[in-house]
Amino acid sequence: MIGSLRHWFFNPWVQLAICVLLATAAEIFLKLGAAATADSDNAWSWTGFTGLRSGWVWWGILASVVSLFNWLATLRKLPLTIAFPVGNAVHILVPLSSWLFLGEAILPRRGIGIALVLLGLMIVAKPAASLEAKL
Amino acid sequence: MTPFAGLLIFVTVSCFVAGQILLKHAMDIMARPRFSRVRATVVFATAIVVFAANFFINIGLLQRFDLSYFFPFQGMSVILIAFVGAYVLRERLTLRLTIGSAVISLGVIFVSLS
């Protein structure tokens, strides 16, 4: 039972799915932390250091680090040319989550822009991943 | 968006790309049978510093912009990697890469005008 659960958990596709979900969660946490510490009058706030005062930012860091480990576990078994295009699902999930969890309004112009970025990423994903793998 | 914010977005995307390339370079150095530990450490540490810069500038930008506004700009990192890769490897950009890059750029322009 534990063996099969472990086998399932370390399946590269499961690792990739966890990676994408955690990367999305990290962006939401970081935005929550940034919003909680926003101070546009402070010129130093551009550096982002003030964000460290928020617990959300630390959750964001944790989610990013764990997501990185999942990504590395994925790349052990899946080639970058496959993992990279699938990983671009984060570009759908982040705007969706921004709308769903942060209540951000996605007006038509922004929606069209996001769709075009996504389309472009789908077009370039494979050749770009091949180039990155060779770099 | 102010020109300064636009510059910071470009800097943070560039840092992300540079960090990825440096990290991969550090891994490649360590994969060699005989490698210089000092060189690998310097490259790895530089990657971490560059990623940290990317992270903190991101937070600064998120303090001012919606996530759904800022996030699509990160799609530009793929274009940068493709261009850097083509330049370093002396490969010609394929038609598919050129069209895809143009579509991403158009999307980013739409988002920046929203």
PDB file of N, CA, C and O in Angstrom, chain A residues 64-129:
ATOM      1  N   SER A  64       7.856  28.103  -3.439  1.00  0.00           N
ATOM      2  CA  SER A  64       8.767  28.178  -4.599  1.00  0.00           C
ATOM      3  C   SER A  64       9.878  27.138  -4.478  1.00  0.00           C
ATOM      4  O   SER A  64      10.223  26.478  -5.466  1.00  0.00           O
ATOM      5  N   VAL A  65      10.428  27.009  -3.263  1.00  0.00           N
ATOM      6  CA  VAL A  65      11.549  26.071  -3.072  1.00  0.00           C
ATOM      7  C   VAL A  65      11.077  24.632  -3.282  1.00  0.00           C
ATOM      8  O   VAL A  65      11.717  23.846  -3.997  1.00  0.00           O
ATOM      9  N   VAL A  66       9.912  24.282  -2.686  1.00  0.00           N
ATOM     10  CA  VAL A  66       9.410  22.910  -2.841  1.00  0.00           C
ATOM     11  C   VAL A  66       9.082  22.648  -4.317  1.00  0.00           C
ATOM     12  O   VAL A  66       9.375  21.574  -4.856  1.00  0.00           O
ATOM     13  N   SER A  67       8.510  23.664  -4.973  1.00  0.00           N
ATOM     14  CA  SER A  67       8.169  23.524  -6.396  1.00  0.00           C
ATOM     15  C   SER A  67       9.429  23.282  -7.232  1.00  0.00           C
ATOM     16  O   SER A  67       9.419  22.508  -8.191  1.00  0.00           O
ATOM     17  N   LEU A  68      10.547  23.928  -6.838  1.00  0.00           N
ATOM     18  CA  LEU A  68      11.821  23.721  -7.551  1.00  0.00           C
ATOM     19  C   LEU A  68      12.280  22.263  -7.426  1.00  0.00           C
ATOM     20  O   LEU A  68      12.718  21.649  -8.403  1.00  0.00           O
ATOM     21  N   PHE A  69      12.139  21.696  -6.213  1.00  0.00           N
ATOM     22  CA  PHE A  69      12.520  20.285  -6.022  1.00  0.00           C
ATOM     23  C   PHE A  69      11.644  19.359  -6.869  1.00  0.00           C
ATOM     24  O   PHE A  69      12.116  18.384  -7.443  1.00  0.00           O
ATOM     25  N   ASN A  70      10.326  19.694  -6.938  1.00  0.00           N
ATOM     26  CA  ASN A  70       9.434  18.890  -7.777  1.00  0.00           C
ATOM     27  C   ASN A  70       9.849  18.979  -9.251  1.00  0.00           C
ATOM     28  O   ASN A  70       9.783  17.995  -9.979  1.00  0.00           O
ATOM     29  N   TRP A  71      10.280  20.188  -9.654  1.00  0.00           N
ATOM     30  CA  TRP A  71      10.707  20.400 -11.041  1.00  0.00           C
ATOM     31  C   TRP A  71      11.941  19.553 -11.343  1.00  0.00           C
ATOM     32  O   TRP A  71      12.035  18.906 -12.380  1.00  0.00           O
ATOM     33  N   LEU A  72      12.884  19.552 -10.385  1.00  0.00           N
ATOM     34  CA  LEU A  72      14.107  18.756 -10.581  1.00  0.00           C
ATOM     35  C   LEU A  72      13.772  17.267 -10.628  1.00  0.00           C
ATOM     36  O   LEU A  72      14.324  16.517 -11.435  1.00  0.00           O
ATOM     37  N   ALA A  73      12.820  16.829  -9.775  1.00  0.00           N
ATOM     38  CA  ALA A  73      12.402  15.416  -9.779  1.00  0.00           C
ATOM     39  C   ALA A  73      11.727  15.066 -11.104  1.00  0.00           C
ATOM     40  O   ALA A  73      11.897  13.962 -11.631  1.00  0.00           O
ATOM     41  N   THR A  74      10.987  16.032 -11.659  1.00  0.00           N
ATOM     42  CA  THR A  74      10.330  15.819 -12.956  1.00  0.00           C
ATOM     43  C   THR A  74      11.367  15.629 -14.055  1.00  0.00           C
ATOM     44  O   THR A  74      11.269  14.706 -14.872  1.00  0.00           O
ATOM     45  N   LEU A  75      12.381  16.525 -14.030  1.00  0.00           N
ATOM     46  CA  LEU A  75      13.379  16.501 -15.106  1.00  0.00           C
ATOM     47  C   LEU A  75      14.276  15.264 -15.066  1.00  0.00           C
ATOM     48  O   LEU A  75      14.946  14.966 -16.049  1.00  0.00           O
ATOM     49  N   ARG A  76      14.261  14.561 -13.934  1.00  0.00           N
ATOM     50  CA  ARG A  76      15.044  13.323 -13.871  1.00  0.00           C
ATOM     51  C   ARG A  76      14.450  12.260 -14.793  1.00  0.00           C
ATOM     52  O   ARG A  76      15.151  11.403 -15.300  1.00  0.00           O
ATOM     53  N   LYS A  77      13.121  12.319 -14.986  1.00  0.00           N
ATOM     54  CA  LYS A  77      12.473  11.257 -15.764  1.00  0.00           C
ATOM     55  C   LYS A  77      11.814  11.740 -17.051  1.00  0.00           C
ATOM     56  O   LYS A  77      11.540  10.940 -17.926  1.00  0.00           O
ATOM     57  N   LEU A  78      11.516  13.045 -17.117  1.00  0.00           N
ATOM     58  CA  LEU A  78      10.885  13.567 -18.336  1.00  0.00           C
ATOM     59  C   LEU A  78      11.848  14.513 -19.032  1.00  0.00           C
ATOM     60  O   LEU A  78      12.488  15.334 -18.365  1.00  0.00           O
ATOM     61  N   PRO A  79      11.937  14.451 -20.396  1.00  0.00           N
ATOM     62  CA  PRO A  79      12.810  15.410 -21.084  1.00  0.00           C
ATOM     63  C   PRO A  79      12.237  16.826 -20.988  1.00  0.00           C
ATOM     64  O   PRO A  79      11.022  17.006 -20.891  1.00  0.00           O
ATOM     65  N   LEU A  80      13.146  17.803 -21.021  1.00  0.00           N
ATOM     66  CA  LEU A  80      12.738  19.206 -20.892  1.00  0.00           C
ATOM     67  C   LEU A  80      11.752  19.606 -21.993  1.00  0.00           C
ATOM     68  O   LEU A  80      10.847  20.409 -21.769  1.00  0.00           O
ATOM     69  N   THR A  81      11.926  18.996 -23.184  1.00  0.00           N
ATOM     70  CA  THR A  81      11.052  19.350 -24.315  1.00  0.00           C
ATOM     71  C   THR A  81       9.599  18.940 -24.068  1.00  0.00           C
ATOM     72  O   THR A  81       8.697  19.414 -24.737  1.00  0.00           O
ATOM     73  N   ILE A  82       9.371  18.036 -23.121  1.00  0.00           N
ATOM     74  CA  ILE A  82       7.995  17.651 -22.766  1.00  0.00           C
ATOM     75  C   ILE A  82       7.562  18.399 -21.505  1.00  0.00           C
ATOM     76  O   ILE A  82       6.460  18.957 -21.436  1.00  0.00           O
ATOM     77  N   ALA A  83       8.439  18.428 -20.508  1.00  0.00           N
ATOM     78  CA  ALA A  83       8.078  19.049 -19.217  1.00  0.00           C
ATOM     79  C   ALA A  83       7.838  20.552 -19.359  1.00  0.00           C
ATOM     80  O   ALA A  83       6.905  21.088 -18.749  1.00  0.00           O
ATOM     81  N   PHE A  84       8.661  21.223 -20.166  1.00  0.00           N
ATOM     82  CA  PHE A  84       8.567  22.679 -20.287  1.00  0.00           C
ATOM     83  C   PHE A  84       7.212  23.131 -20.858  1.00  0.00           C
ATOM     84  O   PHE A  84       6.552  23.990 -20.251  1.00  0.00           O
ATOM     85  N   PRO A  85       6.759  22.555 -21.997  1.00  0.00           N
ATOM     86  CA  PRO A  85       5.449  22.987 -22.513  1.00  0.00           C
ATOM     87  C   PRO A  85       4.314  22.721 -21.520  1.00  0.00           C
ATOM     88  O   PRO A  85       3.440  23.558 -21.354  1.00  0.00           O
ATOM     89  N   VAL A  86       4.337  21.564 -20.849  1.00  0.00           N
ATOM     90  CA  VAL A  86       3.266  21.242 -19.895  1.00  0.00           C
ATOM     91  C   VAL A  86       3.337  22.205 -18.695  1.00  0.00           C
ATOM     92  O   VAL A  86       2.315  22.654 -18.176  1.00  0.00           O
ATOM     93  N   GLY A  87       4.563  22.521 -18.296  1.00  0.00           N
ATOM     94  CA  GLY A  87       4.753  23.439 -17.168  1.00  0.00           C
ATOM     95  C   GLY A  87       4.179  24.826 -17.428  1.00  0.00           C
ATOM     96  O   GLY A  87       3.897  25.580 -16.495  1.00  0.00           O
ATOM     97  N   ASN A  88       3.995  25.147 -18.711  1.00  0.00           N
ATOM     98  CA  ASN A  88       3.424  26.457 -19.035  1.00  0.00           C
ATOM     99  C   ASN A  88       1.970  26.589 -18.608  1.00  0.00           C
ATOM    100  O   ASN A  88       1.382  27.666 -18.734  1.00  0.00           O
ATOM    101  N   ALA A  89       1.393  25.504 -18.090  1.00  0.00           N
ATOM    102  CA  ALA A  89       0.025  25.567 -17.545  1.00  0.00           C
ATOM    103  C   ALA A  89      -0.059  26.635 -16.463  1.00  0.00           C
ATOM    104  O   ALA A  89      -1.136  27.176 -16.200  1.00  0.00           O
ATOM    105  N   VAL A  90       1.081  26.951 -15.867  1.00  0.00           N
ATOM    106  CA  VAL A  90       1.122  27.977 -14.817  1.00  0.00           C
ATOM    107  C   VAL A  90       0.648  29.332 -15.375  1.00  0.00           C
ATOM    108  O   VAL A  90       0.073  30.140 -14.649  1.00  0.00           O
ATOM    109  N   HIS A  91       0.838  29.540 -16.678  1.00  0.00           N
ATOM    110  CA  HIS A  91       0.399  30.804 -17.279  1.00  0.00           C
ATOM    111  C   HIS A  91      -1.120  30.874 -17.443  1.00  0.00           C
ATOM    112  O   HIS A  91      -1.664  31.934 -17.723  1.00  0.00           O
ATOM    113  N   ILE A  92      -1.800  29.740 -17.302  1.00  0.00           N
ATOM    114  CA  ILE A  92      -3.268  29.745 -17.273  1.00  0.00           C
ATOM    115  C   ILE A  92      -3.724  29.866 -15.823  1.00  0.00           C
ATOM    116  O   ILE A  92      -4.623  30.633 -15.491  1.00  0.00           O
ATOM    117  N   LEU A  93      -3.079  29.077 -14.962  1.00  0.00           N
ATOM    118  CA  LEU A  93      -3.520  28.981 -13.567  1.00  0.00           C
ATOM    119  C   LEU A  93      -3.318  30.281 -12.786  1.00  0.00           C
ATOM    120  O   LEU A  93      -4.151  30.622 -11.943  1.00  0.00           O
ATOM    121  N   VAL A  94      -2.227  31.001 -13.048  1.00  0.00           N
ATOM    122  CA  VAL A  94      -1.962  32.229 -12.269  1.00  0.00           C
ATOM    123  C   VAL A  94      -3.027  33.306 -12.544  1.00  0.00           C
ATOM    124  O   VAL A  94      -3.632  33.820 -11.590  1.00  0.00           O
ATOM    125  N   PRO A  95      -3.314  33.646 -13.821  1.00  0.00           N
ATOM    126  CA  PRO A  95      -4.378  34.648 -14.026  1.00  0.00           C
ATOM    127  C   PRO A  95      -5.736  34.172 -13.498  1.00  0.00           C
ATOM    128  O   PRO A  95      -6.478  34.953 -12.911  1.00  0.00           O
ATOM    129  N   LEU A  96      -6.020  32.860 -13.680  1.00  0.00           N
ATOM    130  CA  LEU A  96      -7.290  32.319 -13.168  1.00  0.00           C
ATOM    131  C   LEU A  96      -7.367  32.465 -11.650  1.00  0.00           C
ATOM    132  O   LEU A  96      -8.398  32.877 -11.105  1.00  0.00           O
ATOM    133  N   SER A  97      -6.268  32.128 -10.974  1.00  0.00           N
ATOM    134  CA  SER A  97      -6.227  32.222  -9.508  1.00  0.00           C
ATOM    135  C   SER A  97      -6.284  33.684  -9.052  1.00  0.00           C
ATOM    136  O   SER A  97      -6.876  33.978  -8.011  1.00  0.00           O
ATOM    137  N   SER A  98      -5.664  34.573  -9.843  1.00  0.00           N
ATOM    138  CA  SER A  98      -5.713  36.003  -9.494  1.00  0.00           C
ATOM    139  C   SER A  98      -7.156  36.485  -9.480  1.00  0.00           C
ATOM    140  O   SER A  98      -7.562  37.271  -8.631  1.00  0.00           O
ATOM    141  N   TRP A  99      -7.899  36.007 -10.450  1.00  0.00           N
ATOM    142  CA  TRP A  99      -9.312  36.392 -10.556  1.00  0.00           C
ATOM    143  C   TRP A  99     -10.129  35.733  -9.440  1.00  0.00           C
ATOM    144  O   TRP A  99     -10.918  36.384  -8.762  1.00  0.00           O
ATOM    145  N   LEU A 100      -9.829  34.431  -9.225  1.00  0.00           N
ATOM    146  CA  LEU A 100     -10.636  33.640  -8.280  1.00  0.00           C
ATOM    147  C   LEU A 100     -10.329  33.980  -6.824  1.00  0.00           C
ATOM    148  O   LEU A 100     -11.240  34.205  -6.024  1.00  0.00           O
ATOM    149  N   PHE A 101      -9.037  34.041  -6.478  1.00  0.00           N
ATOM    150  CA  PHE A 101      -8.652  34.210  -5.066  1.00  0.00           C
ATOM    151  C   PHE A 101      -8.332  35.654  -4.681  1.00  0.00           C
ATOM    152  O   PHE A 101      -8.465  36.023  -3.518  1.00  0.00           O
ATOM    153  N   LEU A 102      -7.861  36.452  -5.652  1.00  0.00           N
ATOM    154  CA  LEU A 102      -7.476  37.824  -5.310  1.00  0.00           C
ATOM    155  C   LEU A 102      -8.525  38.843  -5.759  1.00  0.00           C
ATOM    156  O   LEU A 102      -8.408  40.034  -5.473  1.00  0.00           O
ATOM    157  N   GLY A 103      -9.519  38.354  -6.520  1.00  0.00           N
ATOM    158  CA  GLY A 103     -10.595  39.244  -6.971  1.00  0.00           C
ATOM    159  C   GLY A 103     -10.143  40.275  -7.994  1.00  0.00           C
ATOM    160  O   GLY A 103     -10.759  41.330  -8.131  1.00  0.00           O
ATOM    161  N   GLU A 104      -9.048  39.967  -8.732  1.00  0.00           N
ATOM    162  CA  GLU A 104      -8.574  40.909  -9.745  1.00  0.00           C
ATOM    163  C   GLU A 104      -9.494  40.859 -10.969  1.00  0.00           C
ATOM    164  O   GLU A 104      -9.893  39.776 -11.398  1.00  0.00           O
ATOM    165  N   ALA A 105      -9.780  42.032 -11.492  1.00  0.00           N
ATOM    166  CA  ALA A 105     -10.641  42.099 -12.676  1.00  0.00           C
ATOM    167  C   ALA A 105      -9.787  41.874 -13.923  1.00  0.00           C
ATOM    168  O   ALA A 105      -8.785  42.555 -14.103  1.00  0.00           O
ATOM    169  N   ILE A 106     -10.172  40.895 -14.739  1.00  0.00           N
ATOM    170  CA  ILE A 106      -9.433  40.681 -15.986  1.00  0.00           C
ATOM    171  C   ILE A 106     -10.303  41.213 -17.123  1.00  0.00           C
ATOM    172  O   ILE A 106     -11.200  40.533 -17.603  1.00  0.00           O
ATOM    173  N   LEU A 107     -10.033  42.454 -17.505  1.00  0.00           N
ATOM    174  CA  LEU A 107     -10.825  43.108 -18.553  1.00  0.00           C
ATOM    175  C   LEU A 107     -10.408  42.553 -19.917  1.00  0.00           C
ATOM    176  O   LEU A 107      -9.348  41.932 -20.041  1.00  0.00           O
ATOM    177  N   PRO A 108     -11.264  42.777 -20.962  1.00  0.00           N
ATOM    178  CA  PRO A 108     -10.986  42.147 -22.264  1.00  0.00           C
ATOM    179  C   PRO A 108      -9.576  42.322 -22.792  1.00  0.00           C
ATOM    180  O   PRO A 108      -8.960  41.366 -23.254  1.00  0.00           O
ATOM    181  N   ARG A 109      -9.017  43.562 -22.694  1.00  0.00           N
ATOM    182  CA  ARG A 109      -7.688  43.783 -23.275  1.00  0.00           C
ATOM    183  C   ARG A 109      -6.636  42.914 -22.577  1.00  0.00           C
ATOM    184  O   ARG A 109      -5.780  42.333 -23.228  1.00  0.00           O
ATOM    185  N   ARG A 110      -6.721  42.845 -21.248  1.00  0.00           N
ATOM    186  CA  ARG A 110      -5.766  42.014 -20.500  1.00  0.00           C
ATOM    187  C   ARG A 110      -5.997  40.534 -20.814  1.00  0.00           C
ATOM    188  O   ARG A 110      -5.045  39.772 -20.965  1.00  0.00           O
ATOM    189  N   GLY A 111      -7.262  40.158 -20.921  1.00  0.00           N
ATOM    190  CA  GLY A 111      -7.607  38.762 -21.234  1.00  0.00           C
ATOM    191  C   GLY A 111      -7.040  38.342 -22.585  1.00  0.00           C
ATOM    192  O   GLY A 111      -6.471  37.255 -22.725  1.00  0.00           O
ATOM    193  N   ILE A 112      -7.170  39.250 -23.582  1.00  0.00           N
ATOM    194  CA  ILE A 112      -6.630  38.956 -24.922  1.00  0.00           C
ATOM    195  C   ILE A 112      -5.107  38.833 -24.838  1.00  0.00           C
ATOM    196  O   ILE A 112      -4.508  37.925 -25.426  1.00  0.00           O
ATOM    197  N   GLY A 113      -4.484  39.746 -24.085  1.00  0.00           N
ATOM    198  CA  GLY A 113      -3.025  39.714 -23.926  1.00  0.00           C
ATOM    199  C   GLY A 113      -2.563  38.404 -23.307  1.00  0.00           C
ATOM    200  O   GLY A 113      -1.618  37.781 -23.787  1.00  0.00           O
ATOM    201  N   ILE A 114      -3.242  37.981 -22.238  1.00  0.00           N
ATOM    202  CA  ILE A 114      -2.868  36.725 -21.558  1.00  0.00           C
ATOM    203  C   ILE A 114      -3.030  35.546 -22.531  1.00  0.00           C
ATOM    204  O   ILE A 114      -2.159  34.676 -22.616  1.00  0.00           O
ATOM    205  N   ALA A 115      -4.132  35.564 -23.297  1.00  0.00           N
ATOM    206  CA  ALA A 115      -4.370  34.470 -24.259  1.00  0.00           C
ATOM    207  C   ALA A 115      -3.276  34.441 -25.324  1.00  0.00           C
ATOM    208  O   ALA A 115      -2.806  33.362 -25.721  1.00  0.00           O
ATOM    209  N   LEU A 116      -2.843  35.634 -25.787  1.00  0.00           N
ATOM    210  CA  LEU A 116      -1.784  35.693 -26.811  1.00  0.00           C
ATOM    211  C   LEU A 116      -0.452  35.191 -26.259  1.00  0.00           C
ATOM    212  O   LEU A 116       0.275  34.461 -26.943  1.00  0.00           O
ATOM    213  N   VAL A 117      -0.140  35.584 -25.008  1.00  0.00           N
ATOM    214  CA  VAL A 117       1.106  35.099 -24.388  1.00  0.00           C
ATOM    215  C   VAL A 117       1.073  33.578 -24.318  1.00  0.00           C
ATOM    216  O   VAL A 117       2.049  32.891 -24.663  1.00  0.00           O
ATOM    217  N   LEU A 118      -0.071  33.048 -23.896  1.00  0.00           N
ATOM    218  CA  LEU A 118      -0.225  31.591 -23.780  1.00  0.00           C
ATOM    219  C   LEU A 118      -0.067  30.906 -25.142  1.00  0.00           C
ATOM    220  O   LEU A 118       0.651  29.905 -25.273  1.00  0.00           O
ATOM    221  N   LEU A 119      -0.709  31.488 -26.161  1.00  0.00           N
ATOM    222  CA  LEU A 119      -0.604  30.931 -27.519  1.00  0.00           C
ATOM    223  C   LEU A 119       0.858  30.953 -27.983  1.00  0.00           C
ATOM    224  O   LEU A 119       1.372  29.963 -28.522  1.00  0.00           O
ATOM    225  N   GLY A 120       1.524  32.087 -27.752  1.00  0.00           N
ATOM    226  CA  GLY A 120       2.931  32.210 -28.146  1.00  0.00           C
ATOM    227  C   GLY A 120       3.796  31.186 -27.438  1.00  0.00           C
ATOM    228  O   GLY A 120       4.674  30.574 -28.047  1.00  0.00           O
ATOM    229  N   LEU A 121       3.520  30.984 -26.135  1.00  0.00           N
ATOM    230  CA  LEU A 121       4.309  30.000 -25.377  1.00  0.00           C
ATOM    231  C   LEU A 121       4.092  28.592 -25.927  1.00  0.00           C
ATOM    232  O   LEU A 121       5.020  27.786 -25.983  1.00  0.00           O
ATOM    233  N   MET A 122       2.855  28.304 -26.345  1.00  0.00           N
ATOM    234  CA  MET A 122       2.584  26.974 -26.922  1.00  0.00           C
ATOM    235  C   MET A 122       3.357  26.789 -28.229  1.00  0.00           C
ATOM    236  O   MET A 122       3.833  25.706 -28.531  1.00  0.00           O
ATOM    237  N   ILE A 123       3.476  27.891 -28.997  1.00  0.00           N
ATOM    238  CA  ILE A 123       4.189  27.805 -30.283  1.00  0.00           C
ATOM    239  C   ILE A 123       5.694  27.593 -30.055  1.00  0.00           C
ATOM    240  O   ILE A 123       6.318  26.754 -30.700  1.00  0.00           O
ATOM    241  N   VAL A 124       6.263  28.366 -29.108  1.00  0.00           N
ATOM    242  CA  VAL A 124       7.728  28.316 -28.955  1.00  0.00           C
ATOM    243  C   VAL A 124       8.218  27.233 -27.985  1.00  0.00           C
ATOM    244  O   VAL A 124       9.411  26.955 -27.921  1.00  0.00           O
ATOM    245  N   ALA A 125       7.279  26.644 -27.216  1.00  0.00           N
ATOM    246  CA  ALA A 125       7.690  25.762 -26.110  1.00  0.00           C
ATOM    247  C   ALA A 125       8.722  24.708 -26.520  1.00  0.00           C
ATOM    248  O   ALA A 125       9.788  24.619 -25.902  1.00  0.00           O
ATOM    249  N   LYS A 126       8.419  23.944 -27.553  1.00  0.00           N
ATOM    250  CA  LYS A 126       9.330  22.833 -27.894  1.00  0.00           C
ATOM    251  C   LYS A 126      10.692  23.311 -28.399  1.00  0.00           C
ATOM    252  O   LYS A 126      11.721  22.881 -27.888  1.00  0.00           O
ATOM    253  N   PRO A 127      10.709  24.226 -29.441  1.00  0.00           N
ATOM    254  CA  PRO A 127      12.045  24.671 -29.888  1.00  0.00           C
ATOM    255  C   PRO A 127      12.811  25.419 -28.810  1.00  0.00           C
ATOM    256  O   PRO A 127      14.034  25.282 -28.712  1.00  0.00           O
ATOM    257  N   ALA A 128      12.100  26.201 -27.964  1.00  0.00           N
ATOM    258  CA  ALA A 128      12.795  26.951 -26.903  1.00  0.00           C
ATOM    259  C   ALA A 128      13.382  25.990 -25.882  1.00  0.00           C
ATOM    260  O   ALA A 128      14.506  26.179 -25.412  1.00  0.00           O
ATOM    261  N   ALA A 129      12.627  24.941 -25.548  1.00  0.00           N
ATOM    262  CA  ALA A 129      13.129  23.959 -24.572  1.00  0.00           C
ATOM    263  C   ALA A 129      14.343  23.220 -25.137  1.00  0.00           C
ATOM    264  O   ALA A 129      15.294  22.930 -24.414  1.00  0.00           O
TER     265      ALA A 129
END
